[in-house]
Tab-separated table of C-alpha atoms and ligand atoms in Angstrom:
chain	number	residue	atom	x	y	z
A	1128	UNK	CA	-163.098	52.734	-24.707
A	1129	UNK	CA	-163.109	54.211	-21.189
A	1130	UNK	CA	-165.457	57.107	-20.426
A	1131	UNK	CA	-162.413	59.386	-20.285
A	1132	UNK	CA	-161.385	58.271	-23.779
A	1133	UNK	CA	-164.939	58.791	-25.050
A	1134	UNK	CA	-164.982	62.276	-23.536
A	1135	UNK	CA	-161.809	63.295	-25.339
A	1136	UNK	CA	-163.071	61.793	-28.604
A	1137	UNK	CA	-166.406	63.626	-28.262
A	1138	UNK	CA	-164.630	66.860	-27.280
A	1139	UNK	CA	-162.478	66.586	-30.403
A	1140	UNK	CA	-165.573	66.226	-32.616
A	1141	UNK	CA	-167.351	69.042	-30.764
A	1142	UNK	CA	-164.314	71.299	-30.890
A	1143	UNK	CA	-164.165	71.186	-34.681
A	1144	UNK	CA	-167.949	71.245	-35.318
A	1145	UNK	CA	-169.275	74.357	-37.055
A	1146	UNK	CA	-172.931	73.455	-36.539
A	1147	UNK	CA	-174.210	71.200	-33.743
A	1148	UNK	CA	-177.687	69.706	-33.358
A	1149	UNK	CA	-178.700	68.308	-29.968
A	1150	UNK	CA	-181.650	65.888	-29.889
A	1151	UNK	CA	-183.085	65.376	-26.423
A	1152	UNK	CA	-185.529	62.989	-24.799
A	1153	UNK	CA	-186.943	62.433	-21.327
A	1154	UNK	CA	-183.541	61.385	-19.940
A	1155	UNK	CA	-182.431	65.016	-20.384
A	1156	UNK	CA	-184.849	66.021	-17.597
A	1157	UNK	CA	-184.438	62.924	-15.386
A	1158	UNK	CA	-181.838	64.617	-13.157
A	1159	UNK	CA	-184.283	67.455	-12.622
A	1160	UNK	CA	-186.570	64.902	-10.992
A	1161	UNK	CA	-188.924	64.536	-13.973
A	1162	UNK	CA	-189.854	60.896	-14.653
A	1163	UNK	CA	-188.924	59.425	-17.988
A	1164	UNK	CA	-191.447	57.228	-19.786
A	1165	UNK	CA	-189.805	53.819	-20.213
A	1166	UNK	CA	-187.241	53.467	-17.455
A	1167	UNK	CA	-188.276	50.348	-15.586
A	1168	UNK	CA	-190.129	51.044	-12.298
A	1169	UNK	CA	-189.658	54.820	-12.432
A	1170	UNK	CA	-190.959	55.571	-15.944
A	1171	UNK	CA	-194.407	57.135	-16.378
A	1172	UNK	CA	-195.517	54.247	-18.571
A	1173	UNK	CA	-194.797	51.766	-15.793
A	1174	UNK	CA	-197.573	53.341	-13.705
A	1175	UNK	CA	-199.899	54.937	-16.262
A	1176	UNK	CA	-201.518	53.592	-19.406
A	1177	UNK	CA	-200.352	55.749	-22.368
A	1178	UNK	CA	-203.504	54.787	-24.321
A	1179	UNK	CA	-205.679	56.195	-21.491
A	1180	UNK	CA	-203.778	59.424	-20.960
A	1181	UNK	CA	-201.860	60.348	-24.107
A	1182	UNK	CA	-204.198	59.439	-26.958
A	1183	UNK	CA	-207.275	60.881	-28.686
A	1184	UNK	CA	-209.289	57.833	-27.504
A	1185	UNK	CA	-208.209	58.434	-23.906
A	1186	UNK	CA	-209.305	62.068	-24.258
A	1187	UNK	CA	-212.663	61.030	-25.723
A	1188	UNK	CA	-213.156	58.525	-22.881
A	1189	UNK	CA	-212.289	60.804	-19.948
A	1190	UNK	CA	-211.076	64.310	-20.807
A	1191	UNK	CA	-211.206	65.459	-17.190
A	1192	UNK	CA	-208.743	62.706	-16.156
A	1193	UNK	CA	-206.451	63.513	-19.100
A	1194	UNK	CA	-206.574	67.275	-18.465
A	1195	UNK	CA	-205.916	66.684	-14.716
A	1196	UNK	CA	-202.935	64.402	-15.530
A	1197	UNK	CA	-201.323	67.006	-17.777
A	1198	UNK	CA	-201.941	69.731	-15.158
A	1199	UNK	CA	-200.269	67.433	-12.598
A	1200	UNK	CA	-197.266	66.909	-14.918
A	1201	UNK	CA	-197.054	70.656	-15.591
A	1202	UNK	CA	-197.090	71.331	-11.835
A	1203	UNK	CA	-194.221	68.834	-11.329
A	1204	UNK	CA	-192.194	70.694	-13.967
A	1205	UNK	CA	-192.985	74.084	-12.404
A	1206	UNK	CA	-191.610	72.746	-9.101
A	1207	UNK	CA	-188.436	71.439	-10.790
A	1208	UNK	CA	-185.270	73.197	-11.926
A	1209	UNK	CA	-183.141	72.798	-15.054
A	1210	UNK	CA	-180.192	70.502	-14.281
A	1211	UNK	CA	-176.489	70.932	-15.042
A	1212	UNK	CA	-177.023	69.298	-18.427
A	1213	UNK	CA	-179.564	71.951	-19.472
A	1214	UNK	CA	-177.241	74.696	-18.250
A	1215	UNK	CA	-174.265	73.223	-20.103
A	1216	UNK	CA	-176.241	73.279	-23.372
A	1217	UNK	CA	-177.029	76.961	-22.780
A	1218	UNK	CA	-173.323	77.695	-22.320
A	1219	UNK	CA	-172.406	75.670	-25.402
A	1220	UNK	CA	-175.136	77.398	-27.444
A	1221	UNK	CA	-173.629	80.775	-26.479
A	1222	UNK	CA	-170.319	79.721	-28.050
A	1223	UNK	CA	-171.338	77.649	-31.071
A	1224	UNK	CA	-174.155	77.379	-33.620
A	1225	UNK	CA	-176.230	74.831	-31.673
A	1226	UNK	CA	-179.826	73.840	-32.473
A	1227	UNK	CA	-181.912	71.944	-29.898
A	1228	UNK	CA	-184.744	69.678	-31.081
A	1229	UNK	CA	-186.525	68.019	-28.182
A	1230	UNK	CA	-189.231	65.414	-27.653
A	1231	UNK	CA	-189.752	66.848	-24.177
A	1232	UNK	CA	-192.890	68.808	-23.377
A	1233	UNK	CA	-191.290	70.512	-20.381
A	1234	UNK	CA	-189.735	73.983	-20.516
A	1235	UNK	CA	-186.467	73.187	-18.754
A	1236	UNK	CA	-184.269	73.935	-21.779
A	1237	UNK	CA	-185.870	77.391	-22.022
A	1238	UNK	CA	-185.673	77.999	-18.271
A	1239	UNK	CA	-181.953	77.169	-18.463
A	1240	UNK	CA	-181.639	79.984	-21.010
A	1241	UNK	CA	-181.422	77.866	-24.165
A	1242	UNK	CA	-183.236	78.634	-27.407
A	1243	UNK	CA	-185.158	75.570	-28.550
A	1244	UNK	CA	-185.550	75.162	-32.299
A	1245	UNK	CA	-188.207	72.462	-32.099
A	1246	UNK	CA	-190.581	70.839	-29.621
A	1247	UNK	CA	-191.666	67.962	-31.855
A	1248	UNK	CA	-194.166	66.601	-29.291
A	1249	UNK	CA	-195.566	69.977	-28.237
A	1250	UNK	CA	-195.539	71.539	-24.783
A	1251	UNK	CA	-197.235	71.124	-21.409
A	1252	UNK	CA	-197.510	74.923	-21.303
A	1253	UNK	CA	-199.182	75.569	-24.641
A	1254	UNK	CA	-202.726	74.141	-24.533
A	1255	UNK	CA	-204.967	74.657	-27.533
A	1256	UNK	CA	-208.681	74.707	-28.344
A	1257	UNK	CA	-210.280	71.514	-29.691
A	1258	UNK	CA	-212.564	73.664	-31.875
A	1259	UNK	CA	-210.636	76.661	-33.216
A	1260	UNK	CA	-207.133	75.280	-32.553
A	1261	UNK	CA	-206.010	78.609	-31.052
A	1262	UNK	CA	-203.439	78.301	-28.239
A	1263	UNK	CA	-204.215	80.145	-25.017
A	1264	UNK	CA	-202.757	79.949	-21.518
A	1265	UNK	CA	-205.416	79.645	-18.829
A	1266	UNK	CA	-204.325	80.081	-15.220
A	1267	UNK	CA	-202.867	76.721	-14.059
A	1268	UNK	CA	-204.969	74.760	-11.573
A	1269	UNK	CA	-202.229	72.984	-9.566
A	1270	UNK	CA	-203.292	69.389	-8.886
A	1271	UNK	CA	-201.507	67.253	-6.308
A	1272	UNK	CA	-202.417	63.821	-7.597
A	1273	UNK	CA	-202.866	62.691	-11.187
A	1274	UNK	CA	-206.204	61.084	-10.289
A	1275	UNK	CA	-207.661	64.561	-9.845
A	1276	UNK	CA	-210.136	64.910	-12.640
A	1277	UNK	CA	-210.064	68.557	-13.690
A	1278	UNK	CA	-212.562	69.983	-16.140
A	1279	UNK	CA	-210.642	71.549	-19.035
A	1280	UNK	CA	-211.218	75.334	-19.302
A	1281	UNK	CA	-213.134	76.770	-22.228
A	1282	UNK	CA	-211.374	78.537	-25.073
A	1283	UNK	CA	-211.457	82.316	-24.413
A	1284	UNK	CA	-211.945	82.892	-28.143
A	1285	UNK	CA	-214.652	80.435	-29.208
A	1286	UNK	CA	-215.837	78.706	-26.030
A	1287	UNK	CA	-214.676	75.261	-27.185
A	1288	UNK	CA	-212.949	72.825	-24.803
A	1289	UNK	CA	-209.209	73.367	-24.329
A	1290	UNK	CA	-206.928	70.319	-24.699
A	1291	UNK	CA	-203.288	69.725	-23.626
A	1292	UNK	CA	-200.659	71.115	-26.023
A	1293	UNK	CA	-198.832	67.748	-26.196
A	1294	UNK	CA	-198.866	65.537	-29.307
A	1295	UNK	CA	-200.612	62.216	-28.547
A	1296	UNK	CA	-199.928	58.735	-29.840
A	1297	UNK	CA	-201.534	58.408	-33.252
A	1298	UNK	CA	-201.378	62.161	-33.946
A	1299	UNK	CA	-199.051	63.756	-36.479
A	1300	UNK	CA	-196.336	66.132	-35.357
A	1301	UNK	CA	-196.764	69.885	-35.884
A	1302	UNK	CA	-195.406	70.293	-39.442
A	1303	UNK	CA	-193.291	73.370	-38.619
A	1304	UNK	CA	-191.699	71.677	-35.582
A	1305	UNK	CA	-190.850	68.544	-37.556
A	1306	UNK	CA	-189.406	70.513	-40.457
A	1307	UNK	CA	-187.234	72.519	-38.047
A	1308	UNK	CA	-185.893	69.319	-36.460
A	1309	UNK	CA	-185.032	67.827	-39.876
A	1310	UNK	CA	-183.367	71.065	-40.959
A	1311	UNK	CA	-181.292	71.040	-37.738
A	1312	UNK	CA	-179.905	67.533	-38.255
A	1313	UNK	CA	-179.411	67.904	-42.010
A	1314	UNK	CA	-177.304	71.049	-41.603
A	1315	UNK	CA	-175.284	69.878	-38.587
A	1316	UNK	CA	-171.826	68.366	-38.760
A	1317	UNK	CA	-172.258	66.959	-35.241
A	1318	UNK	CA	-175.489	65.535	-33.781
A	1319	UNK	CA	-175.582	64.738	-30.042
A	1320	UNK	CA	-178.503	62.529	-28.941
A	1321	UNK	CA	-179.212	62.815	-25.210
A	1322	UNK	CA	-181.589	60.756	-23.095
A	1323	UNK	CA	-183.900	59.051	-25.545
A	1324	UNK	CA	-184.715	55.358	-25.936
A	1325	UNK	CA	-185.126	55.931	-29.677
A	1326	UNK	CA	-188.360	53.952	-29.968
A	1327	UNK	CA	-190.811	56.675	-31.045
A	1328	UNK	CA	-190.776	57.669	-34.709
A	1329	UNK	CA	-190.379	59.878	-36.622
A	1330	UNK	CA	-188.002	61.545	-34.074
A	1331	UNK	CA	-186.100	58.265	-33.657
A	1332	UNK	CA	-185.275	58.423	-37.378
A	1333	UNK	CA	-183.329	61.702	-37.040
A	1334	UNK	CA	-179.939	60.148	-36.120
A	1335	UNK	CA	-180.046	58.024	-39.297
A	1336	UNK	CA	-180.948	61.153	-41.296
A	1337	UNK	CA	-177.990	62.955	-39.708
A	1338	UNK	CA	-175.595	60.179	-40.685
A	1339	UNK	CA	-176.781	60.080	-44.263
A	1340	UNK	CA	-176.305	63.863	-44.362
A	1341	UNK	CA	-172.686	63.268	-43.327
A	1342	UNK	CA	-172.857	64.280	-39.644
A	1343	UNK	CA	-171.061	62.499	-36.829
A	1344	UNK	CA	-173.493	61.148	-34.225
A	1345	UNK	CA	-172.789	60.919	-30.493
A	1346	UNK	CA	-175.146	59.245	-28.021
A	1347	UNK	CA	-175.233	60.296	-24.348
A	1348	UNK	CA	-177.218	57.696	-22.430
A	1349	UNK	CA	-176.349	55.434	-19.489
A	1350	UNK	CA	-177.671	52.409	-21.403
A	1351	UNK	CA	-177.794	50.889	-24.893
A	1352	UNK	CA	-180.780	52.082	-26.953
A	1353	UNK	CA	-182.469	51.487	-30.308
A	1354	UNK	CA	-180.287	54.185	-31.834
A	1355	UNK	CA	-176.939	53.182	-30.327
A	1356	UNK	CA	-175.970	51.455	-33.574
A	1357	UNK	CA	-176.421	54.778	-35.371
A	1358	UNK	CA	-173.867	56.488	-33.142
A	1359	UNK	CA	-170.196	56.934	-33.998
A	1360	UNK	CA	-169.540	57.360	-30.263
A	1361	UNK	CA	-171.683	55.959	-27.422
A	1362	UNK	CA	-171.013	57.767	-24.132
A	1363	UNK	CA	-172.462	55.764	-21.245
A	1364	UNK	CA	-173.019	58.690	-18.922
A	1365	UNK	CA	-175.901	60.956	-17.910
A	1366	UNK	CA	-176.976	64.330	-19.215
A	1367	UNK	CA	-176.033	66.206	-16.049
A	1368	UNK	CA	-172.603	64.544	-15.871
A	1369	UNK	CA	-171.642	64.281	-19.533
A	1370	UNK	CA	-172.724	67.634	-20.952
A	1371	UNK	CA	-170.962	69.823	-18.340
A	1372	UNK	CA	-167.770	67.737	-18.727
A	1373	UNK	CA	-167.969	68.098	-22.517
A	1374	UNK	CA	-168.534	71.856	-22.467
A	1375	UNK	CA	-165.729	72.286	-19.915
A	1376	UNK	CA	-163.410	70.381	-22.281
A	1377	UNK	CA	-164.203	72.639	-25.284
B	702	APR	N1	-179.252	61.071	-18.622
B	702	APR	C1	-179.348	60.615	-19.900
B	702	APR	N2	-180.216	59.650	-20.293
B	702	APR	C2	-181.010	59.138	-19.331
B	702	APR	C3	-180.975	59.553	-17.983
B	702	APR	C4	-180.049	60.567	-17.644
B	702	APR	N3	-179.941	61.008	-16.381
B	702	APR	N4	-181.912	58.836	-17.282
B	702	APR	C5	-182.508	58.020	-18.170
B	702	APR	N5	-181.965	58.194	-19.394
B	702	APR	C6	-182.314	57.529	-20.653
B	702	APR	C7	-182.882	56.142	-20.507
B	702	APR	O1	-181.834	55.181	-20.503
B	702	APR	C8	-183.743	56.041	-21.777
B	702	APR	O2	-182.964	55.551	-22.853
B	702	APR	O3	-183.352	58.305	-21.219
B	702	APR	C9	-184.144	57.489	-22.070
B	702	APR	C10	-185.602	57.790	-21.799
B	702	APR	O4	-186.361	57.039	-22.713
B	702	APR	P1	-187.961	57.198	-22.713
B	702	APR	O5	-188.439	57.141	-21.307
B	702	APR	O6	-188.486	56.229	-23.719
B	702	APR	O7	-188.191	58.711	-23.194
B	702	APR	P2	-188.153	59.257	-24.676
B	702	APR	O8	-187.154	58.496	-25.501
B	702	APR	O9	-187.972	60.714	-24.578
B	702	APR	O10	-189.647	58.927	-25.186
B	702	APR	C11	-189.997	59.406	-26.457
B	702	APR	O11	-192.274	58.654	-26.098
B	702	APR	O12	-193.959	58.471	-24.532
B	702	APR	C12	-193.539	59.173	-25.654
B	702	APR	O13	-194.073	61.385	-26.253
B	702	APR	C13	-193.354	60.633	-25.322
B	702	APR	O14	-191.598	62.157	-26.039
B	702	APR	C14	-191.861	60.855	-25.498
B	702	APR	C15	-191.469	59.759	-26.470
């Protein structure tokens, strides 16, 4: 099927969908200049060790390095803009019942004007206290290089150490965020999966859940992924090209 044929097939599904769920991964923000995790050479995990920077053990070993790395990532997001894919989702959401469940910890969907139903892996901008678990938002300390070790601020409520608001490997997802993501795919008649390699569970299990709930599944990704087999349509394009073309065709 040519990309033009896929577009018209996706537009037909989208045009008749009453409820849409859009599942996004790091590829959604790639065209905003935010590195993905597993793209060869450019992905974050090709230059950083996830176990050192995105795990409870990494935090226990060197919390200043971990806190500095997340501040550095937050600063990169602050300096970036939502791309045409984010903006297209906002336009689509204004016209249709459309729920967004994202693995991304950036705020680009929100800054594009979208409402996000679920951030299953938390947020760069929502740190919480390691003691009392309360979220607070200390003034950002912009760091230029990830190697800057930055001492995490103390919780304004109990004085405990703050930690990044992202979910780390080995940690469970926030129950309310996970439930919202499941609810989105189980009530949708169309699920569009954008920019995820589909290797991290339980999020990677959502397309299968959508299919067993009777939804059609469309994948938007330049390459084949672990969830391509789950998709009724596989659109080999990017978020910032595909989504605007789809919304324009509705
Ligand atoms: N448009 C659409 N997809 C893209 C684009 C783009 N412009 N650029 C890259 N991609 C695709 C890649 O082909 C890849 O399949 O985005 C996907 C990114 O995959 P990962 O880097 O593995 O990111 P993601 O799937 O979101 O990772 C899931 O793993 O490290 C953890 O918690 C982290 O939330 C993250 C989770």
